[in-house]
Amino acid sequence: MDFISLDEVEATLRELKKQVDLARIDKDSPSLKQDLDIKYQRTQVLYKEGRFKEAETLETQRLLVLVALHGFADKRTIESMDTLGSLRFNAEGQLGGGDLLDTAIALRIKTQGASHPDTLASLAGKVANLHQSGRSSEAVQLGQHVVDMCKAGLAPSDPARLRAMSNLASVYTSNGDLTKAEELLLEILRIREDTLSYDDPDTVRSRVNLSGVYFGQKRWKDAVLLLEPVLSIRRRTMGDSHPMTMSIARQLAHAYLELKSHTDNLTIQLLILNTAKKTHGEDHEQTLDALLGLIPTYIQRKMWKEAIETTEQVLEKQKK
């Protein structure tokens, strides 16, 4: 555990204890358990929707109650600590949540053992934290170690094993080792499709992750085959105005442009434009960017009237 400072773990535990004391939690309240369950369910929903900051607030409240009720060594407390560390990492990036992740790992190793699925899942989270903290070589070393341990002792669909593979793939992708990343992400996607529904958020996320590798390899057709159904699912489940929906739309527009698929590109660009207008208004910067993107597509399709009208709109808006 060279990547974990036991002094920092002790400091984190002391700080949590102080927060619990300040919160003055009524352990005898009859509604406390129900409130914990509600917060847990709500946090899971917010996480899947990518609303990490809101989920972090709820999980912080939940962790303090669990510490007050059960102490630090209880499995429920450690799970909450791990979850909160991951949420802070997703919300803040870089070093956010690292102290909680390290503390959860130390407690898991002490209470459950180094090869327990929960411990391996926490270690997989640490891989992502190391990577985003700029400690790439350590992330690869730990990531490969965790994946090997998972493959030796866990079923292919075990969440800890999939998390470990996904996080290691992210490190490989950032390092430019796209062949290794693709191998891991293809395996994850096959498992997701075999065990989860077509439109499950985890299945969708696996397609998005693999498409990122294809972008890096300039395999535009393969990327499009993954992203087209993702866009359809996100429009249906999240709505056109959700940032995650628009992110996929912009990626598809880029892939269509590379493929010179101007008809498909026009359809996506009009979606982006109309969504920007509805969400931000006619004069917003995102609306202007969407209009600018349309002009070369109109020219490529020899839609001269539309190209001239759109250019005039842009010039008029730029005067304001």
mmCIF file of C-alpha atoms in Angstrom:
data_model
loop_
_atom_site.group_PDB
_atom_site.id
_atom_site.type_symbol
_atom_site.label_atom_id
_atom_site.label_comp_id
_atom_site.label_asym_id
_atom_site.label_seq_id
_atom_site.Cartn_x
_atom_site.Cartn_y
_atom_site.Cartn_z
ATOM 1 C CA MET A 1 0.000 0.000 0.000
ATOM 2 C CA ASP A 2 2.802 2.420 -0.886
ATOM 3 C CA PHE A 3 0.263 4.745 -2.542
ATOM 4 C CA ILE A 4 -1.613 5.254 0.744
ATOM 5 C CA SER A 5 -0.403 7.412 3.631
ATOM 6 C CA LEU A 6 -1.593 5.908 6.900
ATOM 7 C CA ASP A 7 -1.078 9.285 8.592
ATOM 8 C CA GLU A 8 -3.527 10.835 6.127
ATOM 9 C CA VAL A 9 -5.971 7.998 6.775
ATOM 10 C CA GLU A 10 -5.863 8.732 10.496
ATOM 11 C CA ALA A 11 -6.362 12.449 9.804
ATOM 12 C CA THR A 12 -9.406 11.693 7.631
ATOM 13 C CA LEU A 13 -10.959 9.542 10.351
ATOM 14 C CA ARG A 14 -10.417 12.285 12.938
ATOM 15 C CA GLU A 15 -12.009 14.875 10.653
ATOM 16 C CA LEU A 16 -15.047 12.663 10.034
ATOM 17 C CA LYS A 17 -15.444 12.083 13.763
ATOM 18 C CA LYS A 18 -15.392 15.852 14.303
ATOM 19 C CA GLN A 19 -18.097 16.362 11.640
ATOM 20 C CA VAL A 20 -20.256 13.670 13.253
ATOM 21 C CA ASP A 21 -19.977 15.394 16.639
ATOM 22 C CA LEU A 22 -20.918 18.743 15.116
ATOM 23 C CA ALA A 23 -23.920 17.237 13.297
ATOM 24 C CA ARG A 24 -25.475 16.172 16.626
ATOM 25 C CA ILE A 25 -27.274 13.211 15.052
ATOM 26 C CA ASP A 26 -30.191 11.786 17.014
ATOM 27 C CA LYS A 27 -29.399 8.057 16.933
ATOM 28 C CA ASP A 28 -32.770 7.184 18.463
ATOM 29 C CA SER A 29 -34.850 8.914 15.800
ATOM 30 C CA PRO A 30 -37.379 6.387 14.382
ATOM 31 C CA SER A 31 -37.128 7.914 10.902
ATOM 32 C CA LEU A 32 -33.330 7.683 10.687
ATOM 33 C CA LYS A 33 -33.135 4.292 8.926
ATOM 34 C CA GLN A 34 -35.832 5.224 6.421
ATOM 35 C CA ASP A 35 -34.043 8.500 5.736
ATOM 36 C CA LEU A 36 -30.804 6.584 5.097
ATOM 37 C CA ASP A 37 -32.546 4.310 2.593
ATOM 38 C CA ILE A 38 -34.119 7.257 0.764
ATOM 39 C CA LYS A 39 -30.781 9.074 0.553
ATOM 40 C CA TYR A 40 -29.080 5.923 -0.763
ATOM 41 C CA GLN A 41 -31.672 5.392 -3.506
ATOM 42 C CA ARG A 42 -31.641 9.039 -4.494
ATOM 43 C CA THR A 43 -27.851 9.102 -4.617
ATOM 44 C CA GLN A 44 -27.819 6.127 -6.997
ATOM 45 C CA VAL A 45 -30.246 7.886 -9.349
ATOM 46 C CA LEU A 46 -28.282 11.134 -9.304
ATOM 47 C CA TYR A 47 -25.024 9.269 -9.970
ATOM 48 C CA LYS A 48 -26.422 7.504 -13.021
ATOM 49 C CA GLU A 49 -27.692 10.859 -14.306
ATOM 50 C CA GLY A 50 -24.222 12.369 -13.920
ATOM 51 C CA ARG A 51 -25.376 14.829 -11.239
ATOM 52 C CA PHE A 52 -22.339 14.179 -9.051
ATOM 53 C CA LYS A 53 -22.416 17.340 -6.939
ATOM 54 C CA GLU A 54 -26.013 16.753 -5.809
ATOM 55 C CA ALA A 55 -25.253 13.100 -5.121
ATOM 56 C CA GLU A 56 -22.177 14.129 -3.126
ATOM 57 C CA THR A 57 -24.259 16.327 -0.807
ATOM 58 C CA LEU A 58 -26.668 13.499 -0.011
ATOM 59 C CA GLU A 59 -23.944 10.898 0.468
ATOM 60 C CA THR A 60 -22.030 13.190 2.833
ATOM 61 C CA GLN A 61 -25.112 13.402 5.054
ATOM 62 C CA ARG A 62 -25.577 9.649 4.836
ATOM 63 C CA LEU A 63 -21.950 8.886 5.755
ATOM 64 C CA LEU A 64 -22.069 10.989 8.902
ATOM 65 C CA VAL A 65 -25.188 9.163 10.082
ATOM 66 C CA LEU A 66 -23.605 5.760 9.384
ATOM 67 C CA VAL A 67 -20.473 6.696 11.334
ATOM 68 C CA ALA A 68 -22.639 7.815 14.262
ATOM 69 C CA LEU A 69 -24.695 4.605 14.207
ATOM 70 C CA HIS A 70 -22.141 1.929 13.351
ATOM 71 C CA GLY A 71 -18.616 3.311 13.618
ATOM 72 C CA PHE A 72 -15.829 3.222 11.027
ATOM 73 C CA ALA A 73 -15.280 -0.538 10.727
ATOM 74 C CA ASP A 74 -18.843 -1.337 9.656
ATOM 75 C CA LYS A 75 -19.237 -2.452 6.039
ATOM 76 C CA ARG A 76 -22.034 0.065 5.388
ATOM 77 C CA THR A 77 -19.875 2.940 6.595
ATOM 78 C CA ILE A 78 -16.926 1.877 4.422
ATOM 79 C CA GLU A 79 -19.181 1.511 1.377
ATOM 80 C CA SER A 80 -20.527 5.012 1.916
ATOM 81 C CA MET A 81 -16.997 6.380 2.346
ATOM 82 C CA ASP A 82 -15.945 4.709 -0.904
ATOM 83 C CA THR A 83 -19.019 6.031 -2.712
ATOM 84 C CA LEU A 84 -18.454 9.559 -1.443
ATOM 85 C CA GLY A 85 -14.801 9.471 -2.476
ATOM 86 C CA SER A 86 -15.823 8.444 -6.004
ATOM 87 C CA LEU A 87 -18.502 11.145 -6.149
ATOM 88 C CA ARG A 88 -16.061 13.837 -5.094
ATOM 89 C CA PHE A 89 -13.592 12.567 -7.656
ATOM 90 C CA ASN A 90 -16.229 12.762 -10.412
ATOM 91 C CA ALA A 91 -17.445 16.180 -9.273
ATOM 92 C CA GLU A 92 -14.065 17.796 -8.640
ATOM 93 C CA GLY A 93 -11.506 15.728 -10.589
ATOM 94 C CA GLN A 94 -7.803 15.667 -9.793
ATOM 95 C CA LEU A 95 -7.325 14.999 -6.066
ATOM 96 C CA GLY A 96 -10.996 15.281 -5.119
ATOM 97 C CA GLY A 97 -12.049 12.381 -2.905
ATOM 98 C CA GLY A 98 -8.589 10.822 -2.705
ATOM 99 C CA ASP A 99 -8.441 10.960 1.074
ATOM 100 C CA LEU A 100 -11.748 9.120 1.443
ATOM 101 C CA LEU A 101 -10.813 6.516 -1.164
ATOM 102 C CA ASP A 102 -7.533 5.806 0.622
ATOM 103 C CA THR A 103 -9.312 5.534 3.963
ATOM 104 C CA ALA A 104 -11.918 3.150 2.545
ATOM 105 C CA ILE A 105 -9.165 0.964 1.039
ATOM 106 C CA ALA A 106 -7.227 0.831 4.303
ATOM 107 C CA LEU A 107 -10.367 -0.112 6.241
ATOM 108 C CA ARG A 108 -11.390 -2.736 3.680
ATOM 109 C CA ILE A 109 -7.977 -4.403 3.708
ATOM 110 C CA LYS A 110 -8.064 -4.473 7.500
ATOM 111 C CA THR A 111 -11.631 -5.812 7.827
ATOM 112 C CA GLN A 112 -12.230 -7.803 4.609
ATOM 113 C CA GLY A 113 -8.833 -8.695 3.180
ATOM 114 C CA ALA A 114 -6.872 -7.571 0.122
ATOM 115 C CA SER A 115 -8.565 -9.937 -2.363
ATOM 116 C CA HIS A 116 -12.172 -9.303 -1.320
ATOM 117 C CA PRO A 117 -14.368 -7.976 -4.184
ATOM 118 C CA ASP A 118 -15.151 -4.808 -2.215
ATOM 119 C CA THR A 119 -11.453 -4.154 -1.645
ATOM 120 C CA LEU A 120 -10.703 -4.715 -5.321
ATOM 121 C CA ALA A 121 -13.489 -2.312 -6.304
ATOM 122 C CA SER A 122 -12.002 0.346 -4.029
ATOM 123 C CA LEU A 123 -8.551 -0.266 -5.472
ATOM 124 C CA ALA A 124 -10.007 0.168 -8.969
ATOM 125 C CA GLY A 125 -11.297 3.562 -7.853
ATOM 126 C CA LYS A 126 -7.810 4.428 -6.657
ATOM 127 C CA VAL A 127 -6.445 3.674 -10.129
ATOM 128 C CA ALA A 128 -8.641 6.420 -11.580
ATOM 129 C CA ASN A 129 -7.601 8.803 -8.807
ATOM 130 C CA LEU A 130 -3.892 8.159 -9.424
ATOM 131 C CA HIS A 131 -4.373 8.664 -13.142
ATOM 132 C CA GLN A 132 -6.145 11.995 -12.799
ATOM 133 C CA SER A 133 -3.536 13.116 -10.276
ATOM 134 C CA GLY A 134 -0.829 12.749 -12.930
ATOM 135 C CA ARG A 135 0.639 9.561 -11.473
ATOM 136 C CA SER A 136 0.144 7.604 -14.684
ATOM 137 C CA SER A 137 2.843 4.951 -14.258
ATOM 138 C CA GLU A 138 1.550 4.109 -10.769
ATOM 139 C CA ALA A 139 -1.979 3.935 -12.162
ATOM 140 C CA VAL A 140 -0.939 1.417 -14.838
ATOM 141 C CA GLN A 141 0.993 -0.689 -12.357
ATOM 142 C CA LEU A 142 -1.789 -0.792 -9.774
ATOM 143 C CA GLY A 143 -4.478 -1.112 -12.457
ATOM 144 C CA GLN A 144 -2.912 -4.177 -14.067
ATOM 145 C CA HIS A 145 -2.393 -5.743 -10.650
ATOM 146 C CA VAL A 146 -6.050 -5.219 -9.715
ATOM 147 C CA VAL A 147 -7.330 -6.530 -13.066
ATOM 148 C CA ASP A 148 -5.181 -9.654 -12.698
ATOM 149 C CA MET A 149 -6.519 -10.253 -9.190
ATOM 150 C CA CYS A 150 -10.093 -9.730 -10.383
ATOM 151 C CA LYS A 151 -9.722 -12.131 -13.302
ATOM 152 C CA ALA A 152 -8.197 -14.733 -10.997
ATOM 153 C CA GLY A 153 -10.974 -14.658 -8.415
ATOM 154 C CA LEU A 154 -14.116 -12.946 -9.712
ATOM 155 C CA ALA A 155 -16.795 -13.782 -12.296
ATOM 156 C CA PRO A 156 -16.628 -11.889 -15.617
ATOM 157 C CA SER A 157 -19.729 -9.824 -14.780
ATOM 158 C CA ASP A 158 -18.653 -8.938 -11.244
ATOM 159 C CA PRO A 159 -18.944 -5.143 -10.819
ATOM 160 C CA ALA A 160 -15.488 -4.912 -9.222
ATOM 161 C CA ARG A 161 -13.882 -6.703 -12.160
ATOM 162 C CA LEU A 162 -15.648 -4.496 -14.717
ATOM 163 C CA ARG A 163 -14.749 -1.349 -12.816
ATOM 164 C CA ALA A 164 -11.100 -2.375 -12.651
ATOM 165 C CA MET A 165 -10.983 -3.092 -16.385
ATOM 166 C CA SER A 166 -12.745 0.158 -17.268
ATOM 167 C CA ASN A 167 -10.443 2.311 -15.159
ATOM 168 C CA LEU A 168 -7.318 0.645 -16.537
ATOM 169 C CA ALA A 169 -8.671 1.157 -20.068
ATOM 170 C CA SER A 170 -9.074 4.872 -19.328
ATOM 171 C CA VAL A 171 -5.427 5.085 -18.309
ATOM 172 C CA TYR A 172 -4.330 3.279 -21.473
ATOM 173 C CA THR A 173 -6.516 5.582 -23.604
ATOM 174 C CA SER A 174 -5.001 8.721 -22.099
ATOM 175 C CA ASN A 175 -1.508 7.286 -22.523
ATOM 176 C CA GLY A 176 -2.186 6.597 -26.212
ATOM 177 C CA ASP A 177 -2.018 2.817 -25.820
ATOM 178 C CA LEU A 178 -5.277 2.397 -27.735
ATOM 179 C CA THR A 179 -4.823 -1.276 -28.642
ATOM 180 C CA LYS A 180 -4.762 -2.322 -24.984
ATOM 181 C CA ALA A 181 -7.631 0.028 -24.191
ATOM 182 C CA GLU A 182 -9.746 -1.386 -27.025
ATOM 183 C CA GLU A 183 -9.146 -4.958 -25.879
ATOM 184 C CA LEU A 184 -10.410 -4.189 -22.377
ATOM 185 C CA LEU A 185 -13.369 -2.059 -23.507
ATOM 186 C CA LEU A 186 -14.553 -4.627 -26.057
ATOM 187 C CA GLU A 187 -14.582 -7.279 -23.355
ATOM 188 C CA ILE A 188 -16.540 -4.981 -21.032
ATOM 189 C CA LEU A 189 -19.109 -4.152 -23.718
ATOM 190 C CA ARG A 190 -19.681 -7.833 -24.549
ATOM 191 C CA ILE A 191 -20.263 -8.604 -20.872
ATOM 192 C CA ARG A 192 -22.609 -5.631 -20.442
ATOM 193 C CA GLU A 193 -24.650 -6.631 -23.487
ATOM 194 C CA ASP A 194 -24.872 -10.236 -22.251
ATOM 195 C CA THR A 195 -25.985 -9.327 -18.729
ATOM 196 C CA LEU A 196 -27.796 -5.979 -18.948
ATOM 197 C CA SER A 197 -30.494 -4.447 -21.116
ATOM 198 C CA TYR A 198 -29.644 -2.674 -24.363
ATOM 199 C CA ASP A 199 -30.399 0.753 -22.907
ATOM 200 C CA ASP A 200 -29.026 0.253 -19.390
ATOM 201 C CA PRO A 201 -26.844 3.268 -18.444
ATOM 202 C CA ASP A 202 -23.827 1.003 -17.893
ATOM 203 C CA THR A 203 -24.233 -0.577 -21.333
ATOM 204 C CA VAL A 204 -24.590 2.857 -22.893
ATOM 205 C CA ARG A 205 -21.526 4.141 -21.038
ATOM 206 C CA SER A 206 -19.514 1.154 -22.308
ATOM 207 C CA ARG A 207 -20.371 2.068 -25.907
ATOM 208 C CA VAL A 208 -19.353 5.671 -25.329
ATOM 209 C CA ASN A 209 -16.027 4.628 -23.799
ATOM 210 C CA LEU A 210 -15.222 2.318 -26.713
ATOM 211 C CA SER A 211 -16.201 4.998 -29.236
ATOM 212 C CA GLY A 212 -13.580 7.262 -27.662
ATOM 213 C CA VAL A 213 -10.899 4.728 -28.563
ATOM 214 C CA TYR A 214 -12.226 4.517 -32.123
ATOM 215 C CA PHE A 215 -12.039 8.308 -32.358
ATOM 216 C CA GLY A 216 -8.397 8.122 -31.324
ATOM 217 C CA GLN A 217 -7.803 5.486 -34.016
ATOM 218 C CA LYS A 218 -9.777 7.544 -36.590
ATOM 219 C CA ARG A 219 -12.135 4.587 -37.070
ATOM 220 C CA TRP A 220 -15.101 6.843 -37.771
ATOM 221 C CA LYS A 221 -17.493 4.173 -39.096
ATOM 222 C CA ASP A 222 -16.987 2.017 -36.010
ATOM 223 C CA ALA A 223 -17.534 5.050 -33.787
ATOM 224 C CA VAL A 224 -20.758 5.956 -35.602
ATOM 225 C CA LEU A 225 -22.130 2.419 -35.207
ATOM 226 C CA LEU A 226 -21.731 2.795 -31.447
ATOM 227 C CA LEU A 227 -22.858 6.407 -31.064
ATOM 228 C CA GLU A 228 -26.016 6.395 -33.197
ATOM 229 C CA PRO A 229 -27.935 4.080 -30.825
ATOM 230 C CA VAL A 230 -26.451 5.923 -27.832
ATOM 231 C CA LEU A 231 -27.883 9.213 -29.086
ATOM 232 C CA SER A 232 -31.291 7.624 -29.610
ATOM 233 C CA ILE A 233 -31.290 6.182 -26.073
ATOM 234 C CA ARG A 234 -30.126 9.413 -24.443
ATOM 235 C CA ARG A 235 -32.706 11.507 -26.302
ATOM 236 C CA ARG A 236 -35.400 9.155 -25.050
ATOM 237 C CA THR A 237 -34.186 8.780 -21.467
ATOM 238 C CA MET A 238 -32.545 12.147 -20.767
ATOM 239 C CA GLY A 239 -34.053 14.533 -23.290
ATOM 240 C CA ASP A 240 -32.417 16.600 -26.023
ATOM 241 C CA SER A 241 -31.289 19.400 -23.707
ATOM 242 C CA HIS A 242 -29.259 17.194 -21.340
ATOM 243 C CA PRO A 243 -25.504 17.917 -21.642
ATOM 244 C CA MET A 244 -24.730 14.197 -22.024
ATOM 245 C CA THR A 245 -27.148 13.973 -24.975
ATOM 246 C CA MET A 246 -25.627 16.995 -26.674
ATOM 247 C CA SER A 247 -22.118 15.679 -26.068
ATOM 248 C CA ILE A 248 -22.955 12.557 -28.076
ATOM 249 C CA ALA A 249 -24.636 14.643 -30.788
ATOM 250 C CA ARG A 250 -21.486 16.748 -31.211
ATOM 251 C CA GLN A 251 -19.301 13.639 -31.368
ATOM 252 C CA LEU A 252 -21.543 12.168 -34.055
ATOM 253 C CA ALA A 253 -21.450 15.413 -36.029
ATOM 254 C CA HIS A 254 -17.644 15.268 -35.977
ATOM 255 C CA ALA A 255 -17.604 11.632 -37.125
ATOM 256 C CA TYR A 256 -20.082 12.343 -39.946
ATOM 257 C CA LEU A 257 -17.911 15.270 -41.042
ATOM 258 C CA GLU A 258 -14.857 13.002 -41.215
ATOM 259 C CA LEU A 259 -16.867 10.484 -43.233
ATOM 260 C CA LYS A 260 -18.216 13.258 -45.503
ATOM 261 C CA SER A 261 -21.717 12.050 -44.648
ATOM 262 C CA HIS A 262 -23.282 15.466 -45.133
ATOM 263 C CA THR A 263 -26.925 14.351 -44.987
ATOM 264 C CA ASP A 264 -26.480 12.671 -41.612
ATOM 265 C CA ASN A 265 -24.347 15.563 -40.413
ATOM 266 C CA LEU A 266 -27.032 18.091 -41.331
ATOM 267 C CA THR A 267 -29.652 16.189 -39.332
ATOM 268 C CA ILE A 268 -27.442 16.160 -36.233
ATOM 269 C CA GLN A 269 -26.377 19.794 -36.626
ATOM 270 C CA LEU A 270 -30.003 20.923 -36.865
ATOM 271 C CA LEU A 271 -30.740 18.977 -33.678
ATOM 272 C CA ILE A 272 -27.841 20.746 -31.939
ATOM 273 C CA LEU A 273 -29.007 24.142 -33.230
ATOM 274 C CA ASN A 274 -32.651 23.702 -32.252
ATOM 275 C CA THR A 275 -31.681 22.421 -28.805
ATOM 276 C CA ALA A 276 -29.341 25.380 -28.261
ATOM 277 C CA LYS A 277 -32.114 27.796 -29.225
ATOM 278 C CA LYS A 278 -34.623 26.192 -26.859
ATOM 279 C CA THR A 279 -32.159 25.854 -23.996
ATOM 280 C CA HIS A 280 -30.117 29.044 -24.255
ATOM 281 C CA GLY A 281 -31.956 31.391 -26.611
ATOM 282 C CA GLU A 282 -31.386 32.774 -30.111
ATOM 283 C CA ASP A 283 -28.379 34.947 -29.225
ATOM 284 C CA HIS A 284 -26.425 32.583 -26.994
ATOM 285 C CA GLU A 285 -22.844 31.633 -27.876
ATOM 286 C CA GLN A 286 -23.782 27.952 -28.281
ATOM 287 C CA THR A 287 -26.523 28.918 -30.751
ATOM 288 C CA LEU A 288 -24.032 31.005 -32.721
ATOM 289 C CA ASP A 289 -21.525 28.124 -32.758
ATOM 290 C CA ALA A 290 -24.235 25.767 -34.044
ATOM 291 C CA LEU A 291 -25.102 28.210 -36.842
ATOM 292 C CA LEU A 292 -21.442 28.566 -37.816
ATOM 293 C CA GLY A 293 -21.123 24.785 -37.998
ATOM 294 C CA LEU A 294 -24.046 24.566 -40.393
ATOM 295 C CA ILE A 295 -22.586 26.857 -43.052
ATOM 296 C CA PRO A 296 -19.914 24.465 -44.459
ATOM 297 C CA THR A 297 -22.448 21.606 -44.397
ATOM 298 C CA TYR A 298 -24.913 23.658 -46.471
ATOM 299 C CA ILE A 299 -22.102 24.509 -48.898
ATOM 300 C CA GLN A 300 -21.032 20.860 -49.219
ATOM 301 C CA ARG A 301 -24.635 19.922 -50.037
ATOM 302 C CA LYS A 302 -24.936 22.891 -52.451
ATOM 303 C CA MET A 303 -27.764 24.342 -50.412
ATOM 304 C CA TRP A 304 -26.752 27.867 -51.415
ATOM 305 C CA LYS A 305 -29.861 29.669 -50.197
ATOM 306 C CA GLU A 306 -29.596 28.148 -46.709
ATOM 307 C CA ALA A 307 -25.860 28.860 -46.603
ATOM 308 C CA ILE A 308 -26.392 32.544 -47.455
ATOM 309 C CA GLU A 309 -29.277 32.956 -44.993
ATOM 310 C CA THR A 310 -27.339 31.297 -42.174
ATOM 311 C CA THR A 311 -24.268 33.435 -42.900
ATOM 312 C CA GLU A 312 -26.422 36.557 -42.741
ATOM 313 C CA GLN A 313 -27.896 35.406 -39.415
ATOM 314 C CA VAL A 314 -24.417 34.904 -37.982
ATOM 315 C CA LEU A 315 -23.217 38.313 -39.167
ATOM 316 C CA GLU A 316 -26.292 39.985 -37.687
ATOM 317 C CA LYS A 317 -25.819 38.269 -34.341
ATOM 318 C CA GLN A 318 -22.109 39.149 -34.263
ATOM 319 C CA LYS A 319 -23.009 42.851 -34.529
ATOM 320 C CA LYS A 320 -24.963 42.696 -31.226
#
